[in-house]
């Protein structure tokens, strides 16, 4: 039995839920229609709260398109937990509290889905695998998440994992025999993606093949309190060029202060 849906709009959440429907064979009738209750649970950090309306719009679209299939959305967040790397320490507790305090019907399907970072995704994927409940991240990446034995119910739609980017840098530098470089890294917890990238790159580019220096700034302090000029001077003395793993705002400040290639 197969069914198809025509995507008439390009809204990302609509595409996400159309793909999701392809996996809902458990609720298919013999005539090909879909029935059942689906609860999308989003445990998110405050920094990603602005993407939640996309989930809600996608759910409204699917509910209107498939009257027998009822989607609903549950949002879990705390304003005090701003970044996703901090949320990773709490996400399993939030998920367990939600899961065990609700009364579930045999026909219900629960899906944990949010813009989870890698740490949060891996934490949730461990417990959702035990529950046999899907967990979907739109940004979380990890080379281990594809391990079906360890994370049987996990899925990420992120384009690539951070280790792929680090491997690219390693291959790129090796190709040109560039072995001395300087990393300018932002230590701001709000930009956890760039912070994680810096850590992975430093792990991949090891001695004795590579001589790597690191300059750390914290854009959270504000432009007036961060000495970008000093960071550039230090980097310039360490290497002919730099790889900047910085947020867009911090990279702009660095580039505006720079008199040489970055």
XYZ file of C-alpha atoms in Angstrom, residues 232-239 260:
9
model
C 44.338 39.668 15.564
C 47.858 40.740 16.535
C 48.389 37.467 18.395
C 46.985 35.492 15.471
C 49.147 37.403 13.003
C 52.292 36.500 14.918
C 51.269 32.831 15.037
C 50.343 32.155 11.424
C 45.093 40.854 6.530
